[in-house]
């Protein structure tokens, strides 16, 4: 084994450095990104090492043993105890160190429109405006890197079998992810960050649909004119039937030449996909 050396900062709470985990993978690129996972078809190996402390050179990594599932379970349990317990609100569906999922009910909210190239024939949205419009029920799935947003077919707490719809909010890409722009991202993934995530979606200015987003609704006029109609007539309910099912497959949004659409994604499938 090659020589290893490292420098560590003192930790709070009386903790001392006791162990190290080394990860190995084949076909590593010359300049791998930090914490890069192995390729799906690659091989990986991990070893667990004890740390030796001495007065002269500081802590060093000693010889190790293969990392086992038992080791992983023990460390996972210990790390989980470091997270403070939280009382979960009724709208939270999943609360995990790496993912937070919740839903919001349908409601009328102020919407912020400032279209860069307004289509001809607009009424309420032809100029920069803040106007109340109805939103359908929404599902939020936040991870440490992304926020994904979907509309829900019914105004009730979703289950694993609930089919997801494309969100009609203009700042959402067709793959469900939020276009952050210059919006500040929340620094935590706890329940306390839910209002910040919701403000990022509902309280930001809508300037244009993202590529392909006009095709996420059925009927005449497209997405922008749908919002314009809702704002102009002061509607109180969003026409959920006009939203297309979400299948994470852009071919489903194409017109006549598209292949048959994939099966609509369910909430259970979306959560399972986030934990792989």
PDB file of C-alpha atoms in Angstrom:
ATOM      1  CA  UNK A   1       0.000   0.000   0.000  1.00  0.00           C
ATOM      2  CA  UNK A   2       1.272   3.468  -0.813  1.00  0.00           C
ATOM      3  CA  UNK A   3       2.089   5.938   1.934  1.00  0.00           C
ATOM      4  CA  UNK A   4      -0.847   8.094   3.088  1.00  0.00           C
ATOM      5  CA  UNK A   5      -0.746  11.310   5.073  1.00  0.00           C
ATOM      6  CA  UNK A   6      -3.484  13.773   6.012  1.00  0.00           C
ATOM      7  CA  UNK A   7      -4.108  16.832   8.134  1.00  0.00           C
ATOM      8  CA  UNK A   8      -7.172  17.165  10.345  1.00  0.00           C
ATOM      9  CA  UNK A   9      -8.745  19.985  12.291  1.00  0.00           C
ATOM     10  CA  UNK A  10      -9.831  19.565  15.877  1.00  0.00           C
ATOM     11  CA  UNK A  11     -13.525  18.785  16.295  1.00  0.00           C
ATOM     12  CA  UNK A  12     -16.022  20.085  18.808  1.00  0.00           C
ATOM     13  CA  UNK A  13     -17.755  18.039  21.452  1.00  0.00           C
ATOM     14  CA  UNK A  14     -14.711  16.047  22.562  1.00  0.00           C
ATOM     15  CA  UNK A  15     -14.558  13.994  19.344  1.00  0.00           C
ATOM     16  CA  UNK A  16     -11.260  12.442  18.257  1.00  0.00           C
ATOM     17  CA  UNK A  17     -10.223  10.974  14.935  1.00  0.00           C
ATOM     18  CA  UNK A  18     -10.379   7.176  15.188  1.00  0.00           C
ATOM     19  CA  UNK A  19     -10.954   5.702  11.722  1.00  0.00           C
ATOM     20  CA  UNK A  20     -10.649   6.368   8.000  1.00  0.00           C
ATOM     21  CA  UNK A  21     -12.375   4.844   4.970  1.00  0.00           C
ATOM     22  CA  UNK A  22     -10.427   4.622   1.706  1.00  0.00           C
ATOM     23  CA  UNK A  23     -12.304   4.211  -1.576  1.00  0.00           C
ATOM     24  CA  UNK A  24     -10.797   2.600  -4.667  1.00  0.00           C
ATOM     25  CA  UNK A  25     -12.133   2.372  -8.219  1.00  0.00           C
ATOM     26  CA  UNK A  26     -10.787   1.269 -11.566  1.00  0.00           C
ATOM     27  CA  UNK A  27     -10.432   3.378 -14.700  1.00  0.00           C
ATOM     28  CA  UNK A  28     -10.138   6.581 -12.674  1.00  0.00           C
ATOM     29  CA  UNK A  29      -9.817   9.654 -14.926  1.00  0.00           C
ATOM     30  CA  UNK A  30      -6.671  11.748 -14.657  1.00  0.00           C
ATOM     31  CA  UNK A  31      -8.515  14.637 -13.033  1.00  0.00           C
ATOM     32  CA  UNK A  32     -11.443  13.110 -11.163  1.00  0.00           C
ATOM     33  CA  UNK A  33     -13.908  15.379  -9.417  1.00  0.00           C
ATOM     34  CA  UNK A  34     -13.977  15.347  -5.643  1.00  0.00           C
ATOM     35  CA  UNK A  35     -16.025  12.510  -4.131  1.00  0.00           C
ATOM     36  CA  UNK A  36     -16.701  11.105  -7.626  1.00  0.00           C
ATOM     37  CA  UNK A  37     -18.686   7.859  -7.665  1.00  0.00           C
ATOM     38  CA  UNK A  38     -17.445   4.993  -9.849  1.00  0.00           C
ATOM     39  CA  UNK A  39     -18.968   4.503 -13.266  1.00  0.00           C
ATOM     40  CA  UNK A  40     -22.058   2.270 -13.371  1.00  0.00           C
ATOM     41  CA  UNK A  41     -20.030  -0.465 -15.101  1.00  0.00           C
ATOM     42  CA  UNK A  42     -16.908   0.042 -12.978  1.00  0.00           C
ATOM     43  CA  UNK A  43     -15.643  -1.791  -9.915  1.00  0.00           C
ATOM     44  CA  UNK A  44     -15.095  -0.320  -6.472  1.00  0.00           C
ATOM     45  CA  UNK A  45     -13.479  -1.377  -3.215  1.00  0.00           C
ATOM     46  CA  UNK A  46     -13.404   0.192   0.242  1.00  0.00           C
ATOM     47  CA  UNK A  47     -11.192  -0.435   3.255  1.00  0.00           C
ATOM     48  CA  UNK A  48     -11.543   0.639   6.881  1.00  0.00           C
ATOM     49  CA  UNK A  49      -8.409   1.836   8.697  1.00  0.00           C
ATOM     50  CA  UNK A  50      -7.670   2.763  12.272  1.00  0.00           C
ATOM     51  CA  UNK A  51      -5.861   6.036  12.975  1.00  0.00           C
ATOM     52  CA  UNK A  52      -2.572   6.016  14.883  1.00  0.00           C
ATOM     53  CA  UNK A  53      -1.635   9.124  16.861  1.00  0.00           C
ATOM     54  CA  UNK A  54       1.929  10.086  17.701  1.00  0.00           C
ATOM     55  CA  UNK A  55       3.593  13.165  19.129  1.00  0.00           C
ATOM     56  CA  UNK A  56       5.832  13.974  16.184  1.00  0.00           C
ATOM     57  CA  UNK A  57       4.033  13.483  12.875  1.00  0.00           C
ATOM     58  CA  UNK A  58       0.400  13.788  13.912  1.00  0.00           C
ATOM     59  CA  UNK A  59      -2.276  11.204  13.037  1.00  0.00           C
ATOM     60  CA  UNK A  60      -1.528   8.615  10.347  1.00  0.00           C
ATOM     61  CA  UNK A  61      -3.673   6.045   8.583  1.00  0.00           C
ATOM     62  CA  UNK A  62      -2.705   2.516   9.607  1.00  0.00           C
ATOM     63  CA  UNK A  63      -3.216  -0.736   7.703  1.00  0.00           C
ATOM     64  CA  UNK A  64      -6.849  -1.557   7.120  1.00  0.00           C
ATOM     65  CA  UNK A  65      -9.379  -4.295   6.480  1.00  0.00           C
ATOM     66  CA  UNK A  66     -12.102  -4.594   3.821  1.00  0.00           C
ATOM     67  CA  UNK A  67     -15.150  -2.483   4.620  1.00  0.00           C
ATOM     68  CA  UNK A  68     -18.145  -4.732   5.348  1.00  0.00           C
ATOM     69  CA  UNK A  69     -21.882  -4.143   5.447  1.00  0.00           C
ATOM     70  CA  UNK A  70     -21.707  -4.532   9.216  1.00  0.00           C
ATOM     71  CA  UNK A  71     -19.250  -1.628   9.362  1.00  0.00           C
ATOM     72  CA  UNK A  72     -21.576   0.471   7.198  1.00  0.00           C
ATOM     73  CA  UNK A  73     -24.572  -0.255   9.417  1.00  0.00           C
ATOM     74  CA  UNK A  74     -22.638   0.680  12.560  1.00  0.00           C
ATOM     75  CA  UNK A  75     -21.377   3.965  11.131  1.00  0.00           C
ATOM     76  CA  UNK A  76     -24.730   4.834   9.575  1.00  0.00           C
ATOM     77  CA  UNK A  77     -26.426   4.414  12.937  1.00  0.00           C
ATOM     78  CA  UNK A  78     -23.770   6.521  14.662  1.00  0.00           C
ATOM     79  CA  UNK A  79     -23.970   9.287  12.063  1.00  0.00           C
ATOM     80  CA  UNK A  80     -27.761   9.274  12.183  1.00  0.00           C
ATOM     81  CA  UNK A  81     -27.666  10.023  15.897  1.00  0.00           C
ATOM     82  CA  UNK A  82     -25.919  13.304  15.100  1.00  0.00           C
ATOM     83  CA  UNK A  83     -29.041  14.638  13.354  1.00  0.00           C
ATOM     84  CA  UNK A  84     -31.443  16.284  15.820  1.00  0.00           C
ATOM     85  CA  UNK A  85     -35.006  14.896  15.814  1.00  0.00           C
ATOM     86  CA  UNK A  86     -37.698  17.050  14.200  1.00  0.00           C
ATOM     87  CA  UNK A  87     -41.468  17.186  14.485  1.00  0.00           C
ATOM     88  CA  UNK A  88     -42.692  16.746  10.917  1.00  0.00           C
ATOM     89  CA  UNK A  89     -45.519  18.924   9.573  1.00  0.00           C
ATOM     90  CA  UNK A  90     -48.523  17.133   8.073  1.00  0.00           C
ATOM     91  CA  UNK A  91     -47.476  18.013   4.511  1.00  0.00           C
ATOM     92  CA  UNK A  92     -44.054  16.333   4.704  1.00  0.00           C
ATOM     93  CA  UNK A  93     -43.905  13.021   2.830  1.00  0.00           C
ATOM     94  CA  UNK A  94     -40.226  12.061   3.183  1.00  0.00           C
ATOM     95  CA  UNK A  95     -37.623  13.431   5.604  1.00  0.00           C
ATOM     96  CA  UNK A  96     -34.182  11.954   4.986  1.00  0.00           C
ATOM     97  CA  UNK A  97     -30.661  13.380   5.423  1.00  0.00           C
ATOM     98  CA  UNK A  98     -30.285  13.416   1.622  1.00  0.00           C
ATOM     99  CA  UNK A  99     -33.850  14.168   0.523  1.00  0.00           C
ATOM    100  CA  UNK A 100     -36.913  16.106   1.630  1.00  0.00           C
ATOM    101  CA  UNK A 101     -40.302  15.670  -0.075  1.00  0.00           C
ATOM    102  CA  UNK A 102     -43.543  17.503   0.696  1.00  0.00           C
ATOM    103  CA  UNK A 103     -46.709  18.736  -0.976  1.00  0.00           C
ATOM    104  CA  UNK A 104     -48.739  21.941  -1.046  1.00  0.00           C
ATOM    105  CA  UNK A 105     -52.488  22.185  -1.582  1.00  0.00           C
ATOM    106  CA  UNK A 106     -54.091  24.050  -4.455  1.00  0.00           C
ATOM    107  CA  UNK A 107     -54.573  27.752  -3.759  1.00  0.00           C
ATOM    108  CA  UNK A 108     -54.673  31.223  -5.233  1.00  0.00           C
ATOM    109  CA  UNK A 109     -51.312  32.974  -4.872  1.00  0.00           C
ATOM    110  CA  UNK A 110     -49.763  36.202  -6.154  1.00  0.00           C
ATOM    111  CA  UNK A 111     -47.790  35.453  -9.331  1.00  0.00           C
ATOM    112  CA  UNK A 112     -44.964  37.572 -10.742  1.00  0.00           C
ATOM    113  CA  UNK A 113     -44.898  37.930 -14.538  1.00  0.00           C
ATOM    114  CA  UNK A 114     -42.426  39.945 -16.576  1.00  0.00           C
ATOM    115  CA  UNK A 115     -42.426  38.260 -19.988  1.00  0.00           C
ATOM    116  CA  UNK A 116     -39.436  39.129 -22.162  1.00  0.00           C
ATOM    117  CA  UNK A 117     -41.279  38.443 -25.436  1.00  0.00           C
ATOM    118  CA  UNK A 118     -45.030  38.448 -24.735  1.00  0.00           C
ATOM    119  CA  UNK A 119     -47.046  36.580 -27.389  1.00  0.00           C
ATOM    120  CA  UNK A 120     -49.545  38.610 -29.386  1.00  0.00           C
ATOM    121  CA  UNK A 121     -53.017  38.879 -27.962  1.00  0.00           C
ATOM    122  CA  UNK A 122     -52.183  38.771 -24.258  1.00  0.00           C
ATOM    123  CA  UNK A 123     -54.364  40.688 -21.849  1.00  0.00           C
ATOM    124  CA  UNK A 124     -53.386  40.622 -18.163  1.00  0.00           C
ATOM    125  CA  UNK A 125     -49.777  39.535 -18.784  1.00  0.00           C
ATOM    126  CA  UNK A 126     -48.809  41.819 -21.663  1.00  0.00           C
ATOM    127  CA  UNK A 127     -46.850  44.000 -19.213  1.00  0.00           C
ATOM    128  CA  UNK A 128     -44.876  43.415 -16.007  1.00  0.00           C
ATOM    129  CA  UNK A 129     -47.437  42.628 -13.324  1.00  0.00           C
ATOM    130  CA  UNK A 130     -48.154  40.899 -10.027  1.00  0.00           C
ATOM    131  CA  UNK A 131     -51.530  39.195 -10.239  1.00  0.00           C
ATOM    132  CA  UNK A 132     -53.349  36.511  -8.201  1.00  0.00           C
ATOM    133  CA  UNK A 133     -53.717  33.206 -10.059  1.00  0.00           C
ATOM    134  CA  UNK A 134     -54.760  29.685  -9.046  1.00  0.00           C
ATOM    135  CA  UNK A 135     -52.081  27.036  -8.640  1.00  0.00           C
ATOM    136  CA  UNK A 136     -52.726  23.282  -8.591  1.00  0.00           C
ATOM    137  CA  UNK A 137     -51.478  21.113  -5.735  1.00  0.00           C
ATOM    138  CA  UNK A 138     -47.720  20.619  -6.023  1.00  0.00           C
ATOM    139  CA  UNK A 139     -45.093  18.064  -5.025  1.00  0.00           C
ATOM    140  CA  UNK A 140     -41.582  19.198  -4.047  1.00  0.00           C
ATOM    141  CA  UNK A 141     -38.575  16.860  -3.951  1.00  0.00           C
ATOM    142  CA  UNK A 142     -35.434  18.573  -2.654  1.00  0.00           C
ATOM    143  CA  UNK A 143     -31.973  17.046  -2.500  1.00  0.00           C
ATOM    144  CA  UNK A 144     -28.646  18.629  -1.623  1.00  0.00           C
ATOM    145  CA  UNK A 145     -28.185  19.620  -5.278  1.00  0.00           C
ATOM    146  CA  UNK A 146     -31.604  19.986  -6.885  1.00  0.00           C
ATOM    147  CA  UNK A 147     -35.224  20.909  -6.373  1.00  0.00           C
ATOM    148  CA  UNK A 148     -37.750  19.043  -8.503  1.00  0.00           C
ATOM    149  CA  UNK A 149     -41.348  20.223  -8.787  1.00  0.00           C
ATOM    150  CA  UNK A 150     -44.470  18.470 -10.084  1.00  0.00           C
ATOM    151  CA  UNK A 151     -48.189  19.168 -10.148  1.00  0.00           C
ATOM    152  CA  UNK A 152     -50.590  16.703  -8.527  1.00  0.00           C
ATOM    153  CA  UNK A 153     -53.817  15.470 -10.120  1.00  0.00           C
ATOM    154  CA  UNK A 154     -55.888  15.884  -6.954  1.00  0.00           C
ATOM    155  CA  UNK A 155     -55.944  18.313  -4.051  1.00  0.00           C
ATOM    156  CA  UNK A 156     -55.098  15.763  -1.386  1.00  0.00           C
ATOM    157  CA  UNK A 157     -52.066  14.179   0.249  1.00  0.00           C
ATOM    158  CA  UNK A 158     -50.449  12.003  -2.425  1.00  0.00           C
ATOM    159  CA  UNK A 159     -49.659   8.324  -2.002  1.00  0.00           C
ATOM    160  CA  UNK A 160     -46.997   6.133  -3.589  1.00  0.00           C
ATOM    161  CA  UNK A 161     -49.430   5.387  -6.441  1.00  0.00           C
ATOM    162  CA  UNK A 162     -50.235   9.036  -7.223  1.00  0.00           C
ATOM    163  CA  UNK A 163     -49.318   9.911 -10.808  1.00  0.00           C
ATOM    164  CA  UNK A 164     -47.281  13.071 -11.287  1.00  0.00           C
ATOM    165  CA  UNK A 165     -48.052  15.882 -13.745  1.00  0.00           C
ATOM    166  CA  UNK A 166     -45.868  18.578 -15.278  1.00  0.00           C
ATOM    167  CA  UNK A 167     -45.833  21.747 -13.199  1.00  0.00           C
ATOM    168  CA  UNK A 168     -47.253  24.755 -15.082  1.00  0.00           C
ATOM    169  CA  UNK A 169     -44.901  27.209 -13.328  1.00  0.00           C
ATOM    170  CA  UNK A 170     -42.739  28.901 -15.965  1.00  0.00           C
ATOM    171  CA  UNK A 171     -39.479  28.534 -14.009  1.00  0.00           C
ATOM    172  CA  UNK A 172     -39.632  24.712 -14.117  1.00  0.00           C
ATOM    173  CA  UNK A 173     -37.803  22.710 -16.783  1.00  0.00           C
ATOM    174  CA  UNK A 174     -39.560  19.863 -18.578  1.00  0.00           C
ATOM    175  CA  UNK A 175     -37.470  17.384 -16.527  1.00  0.00           C
ATOM    176  CA  UNK A 176     -39.094  18.766 -13.366  1.00  0.00           C
ATOM    177  CA  UNK A 177     -36.090  20.692 -12.037  1.00  0.00           C
ATOM    178  CA  UNK A 178     -36.339  24.325 -10.997  1.00  0.00           C
ATOM    179  CA  UNK A 179     -34.493  26.988 -12.985  1.00  0.00           C
ATOM    180  CA  UNK A 180     -32.778  28.837 -10.122  1.00  0.00           C
ATOM    181  CA  UNK A 181     -31.401  31.798 -12.049  1.00  0.00           C
ATOM    182  CA  UNK A 182     -30.230  34.283  -9.411  1.00  0.00           C
ATOM    183  CA  UNK A 183     -32.473  32.859  -6.680  1.00  0.00           C
ATOM    184  CA  UNK A 184     -30.587  32.096  -3.456  1.00  0.00           C
ATOM    185  CA  UNK A 185     -30.533  28.391  -2.673  1.00  0.00           C
ATOM    186  CA  UNK A 186     -31.424  27.239   0.855  1.00  0.00           C
ATOM    187  CA  UNK A 187     -28.338  26.160   2.789  1.00  0.00           C
ATOM    188  CA  UNK A 188     -30.027  23.302   4.649  1.00  0.00           C
ATOM    189  CA  UNK A 189     -32.251  20.353   3.757  1.00  0.00           C
ATOM    190  CA  UNK A 190     -34.313  20.340   6.922  1.00  0.00           C
ATOM    191  CA  UNK A 191     -37.988  21.052   7.445  1.00  0.00           C
ATOM    192  CA  UNK A 192     -37.120  24.632   8.382  1.00  0.00           C
ATOM    193  CA  UNK A 193     -35.985  25.231   4.767  1.00  0.00           C
ATOM    194  CA  UNK A 194     -39.387  24.369   3.236  1.00  0.00           C
ATOM    195  CA  UNK A 195     -40.594  28.022   3.135  1.00  0.00           C
ATOM    196  CA  UNK A 196     -37.375  29.021   1.342  1.00  0.00           C
ATOM    197  CA  UNK A 197     -37.846  26.333  -1.314  1.00  0.00           C
ATOM    198  CA  UNK A 198     -41.470  27.348  -1.823  1.00  0.00           C
ATOM    199  CA  UNK A 199     -40.561  31.021  -2.165  1.00  0.00           C
ATOM    200  CA  UNK A 200     -37.986  30.063  -4.804  1.00  0.00           C
ATOM    201  CA  UNK A 201     -40.813  28.612  -6.878  1.00  0.00           C
ATOM    202  CA  UNK A 202     -43.817  30.805  -6.188  1.00  0.00           C
ATOM    203  CA  UNK A 203     -42.243  34.209  -5.435  1.00  0.00           C
ATOM    204  CA  UNK A 204     -39.816  34.521  -8.359  1.00  0.00           C
ATOM    205  CA  UNK A 205     -40.430  36.438 -11.587  1.00  0.00           C
ATOM    206  CA  UNK A 206     -41.590  34.412 -14.587  1.00  0.00           C
ATOM    207  CA  UNK A 207     -39.973  35.781 -17.737  1.00  0.00           C
ATOM    208  CA  UNK A 208     -40.478  32.995 -20.293  1.00  0.00           C
ATOM    209  CA  UNK A 209     -41.290  29.292 -20.627  1.00  0.00           C
ATOM    210  CA  UNK A 210     -38.306  26.955 -20.583  1.00  0.00           C
ATOM    211  CA  UNK A 211     -37.577  24.932 -23.771  1.00  0.00           C
ATOM    212  CA  UNK A 212     -40.412  22.509 -24.463  1.00  0.00           C
ATOM    213  CA  UNK A 213     -42.526  23.765 -21.577  1.00  0.00           C
ATOM    214  CA  UNK A 214     -45.272  25.132 -23.834  1.00  0.00           C
ATOM    215  CA  UNK A 215     -45.959  21.517 -24.822  1.00  0.00           C
ATOM    216  CA  UNK A 216     -46.648  20.360 -21.257  1.00  0.00           C
ATOM    217  CA  UNK A 217     -50.288  21.488 -21.486  1.00  0.00           C
ATOM    218  CA  UNK A 218     -53.101  20.418 -23.782  1.00  0.00           C
ATOM    219  CA  UNK A 219     -55.633  22.644 -25.520  1.00  0.00           C
ATOM    220  CA  UNK A 220     -55.241  25.800 -27.555  1.00  0.00           C
ATOM    221  CA  UNK A 221     -52.880  28.654 -26.825  1.00  0.00           C
ATOM    222  CA  UNK A 222     -50.070  27.031 -24.874  1.00  0.00           C
ATOM    223  CA  UNK A 223     -48.899  27.632 -21.332  1.00  0.00           C
ATOM    224  CA  UNK A 224     -48.424  31.418 -21.343  1.00  0.00           C
ATOM    225  CA  UNK A 225     -51.885  32.075 -22.758  1.00  0.00           C
ATOM    226  CA  UNK A 226     -53.359  29.680 -20.224  1.00  0.00           C
ATOM    227  CA  UNK A 227     -51.868  31.776 -17.404  1.00  0.00           C
ATOM    228  CA  UNK A 228     -53.048  34.943 -19.126  1.00  0.00           C
ATOM    229  CA  UNK A 229     -56.602  33.599 -19.317  1.00  0.00           C
ATOM    230  CA  UNK A 230     -56.602  32.557 -15.653  1.00  0.00           C
ATOM    231  CA  UNK A 231     -55.325  35.982 -14.588  1.00  0.00           C
ATOM    232  CA  UNK A 232     -57.700  37.948 -16.835  1.00  0.00           C
ATOM    233  CA  UNK A 233     -60.862  36.234 -15.626  1.00  0.00           C
ATOM    234  CA  UNK A 234     -59.695  36.041 -11.999  1.00  0.00           C
ATOM    235  CA  UNK A 235     -60.076  32.271 -11.889  1.00  0.00           C
ATOM    236  CA  UNK A 236     -59.953  30.486  -8.546  1.00  0.00           C
ATOM    237  CA  UNK A 237     -59.280  26.907  -9.741  1.00  0.00           C
ATOM    238  CA  UNK A 238     -56.525  25.687 -12.039  1.00  0.00           C
ATOM    239  CA  UNK A 239     -57.698  23.371 -14.875  1.00  0.00           C
ATOM    240  CA  UNK A 240     -55.584  20.380 -13.851  1.00  0.00           C
ATOM    241  CA  UNK A 241     -56.958  18.289 -16.734  1.00  0.00           C
ATOM    242  CA  UNK A 242     -54.907  20.409 -19.128  1.00  0.00           C
ATOM    243  CA  UNK A 243     -51.583  19.308 -17.593  1.00  0.00           C
ATOM    244  CA  UNK A 244     -49.787  16.393 -19.250  1.00  0.00           C
ATOM    245  CA  UNK A 245     -48.555  13.420 -17.177  1.00  0.00           C
ATOM    246  CA  UNK A 246     -44.886  13.480 -16.220  1.00  0.00           C
ATOM    247  CA  UNK A 247     -42.878  10.532 -17.535  1.00  0.00           C
ATOM    248  CA  UNK A 248     -39.324  11.955 -17.524  1.00  0.00           C
ATOM    249  CA  UNK A 249     -39.219  11.353 -21.270  1.00  0.00           C
ATOM    250  CA  UNK A 250     -39.125  14.344 -23.574  1.00  0.00           C
ATOM    251  CA  UNK A 251     -40.409  12.291 -26.497  1.00  0.00           C
ATOM    252  CA  UNK A 252     -43.806  12.284 -24.847  1.00  0.00           C
ATOM    253  CA  UNK A 253     -44.013  16.054 -25.460  1.00  0.00           C
ATOM    254  CA  UNK A 254     -43.466  15.800 -29.199  1.00  0.00           C
ATOM    255  CA  UNK A 255     -46.425  15.983 -31.504  1.00  0.00           C
ATOM    256  CA  UNK A 256     -47.626  13.597 -34.176  1.00  0.00           C
ATOM    257  CA  UNK A 257     -44.330  11.839 -34.890  1.00  0.00           C
ATOM    258  CA  UNK A 258     -43.676  10.890 -31.267  1.00  0.00           C
ATOM    259  CA  UNK A 259     -43.449   7.312 -30.134  1.00  0.00           C
ATOM    260  CA  UNK A 260     -46.042   6.132 -27.621  1.00  0.00           C
ATOM    261  CA  UNK A 261     -45.546   7.984 -24.340  1.00  0.00           C
ATOM    262  CA  UNK A 262     -43.957   6.192 -21.418  1.00  0.00           C
ATOM    263  CA  UNK A 263     -46.100   5.316 -18.431  1.00  0.00           C
ATOM    264  CA  UNK A 264     -46.678   8.327 -16.163  1.00  0.00           C
ATOM    265  CA  UNK A 265     -44.296   8.443 -13.230  1.00  0.00           C
ATOM    266  CA  UNK A 266     -45.718   7.872  -9.762  1.00  0.00           C
ATOM    267  CA  UNK A 267     -44.652   9.435  -6.503  1.00  0.00           C
ATOM    268  CA  UNK A 268     -43.289   6.079  -5.328  1.00  0.00           C
ATOM    269  CA  UNK A 269     -41.167   5.716  -8.455  1.00  0.00           C
ATOM    270  CA  UNK A 270     -39.858   9.270  -8.094  1.00  0.00           C
ATOM    271  CA  UNK A 271     -38.789   8.732  -4.484  1.00  0.00           C
ATOM    272  CA  UNK A 272     -37.218   5.355  -5.255  1.00  0.00           C
ATOM    273  CA  UNK A 273     -35.269   6.920  -8.132  1.00  0.00           C
ATOM    274  CA  UNK A 274     -33.824   9.539  -5.773  1.00  0.00           C
ATOM    275  CA  UNK A 275     -32.459   6.994  -3.318  1.00  0.00           C
ATOM    276  CA  UNK A 276     -30.519   4.811  -5.769  1.00  0.00           C
TER     277      UNK A 276
END
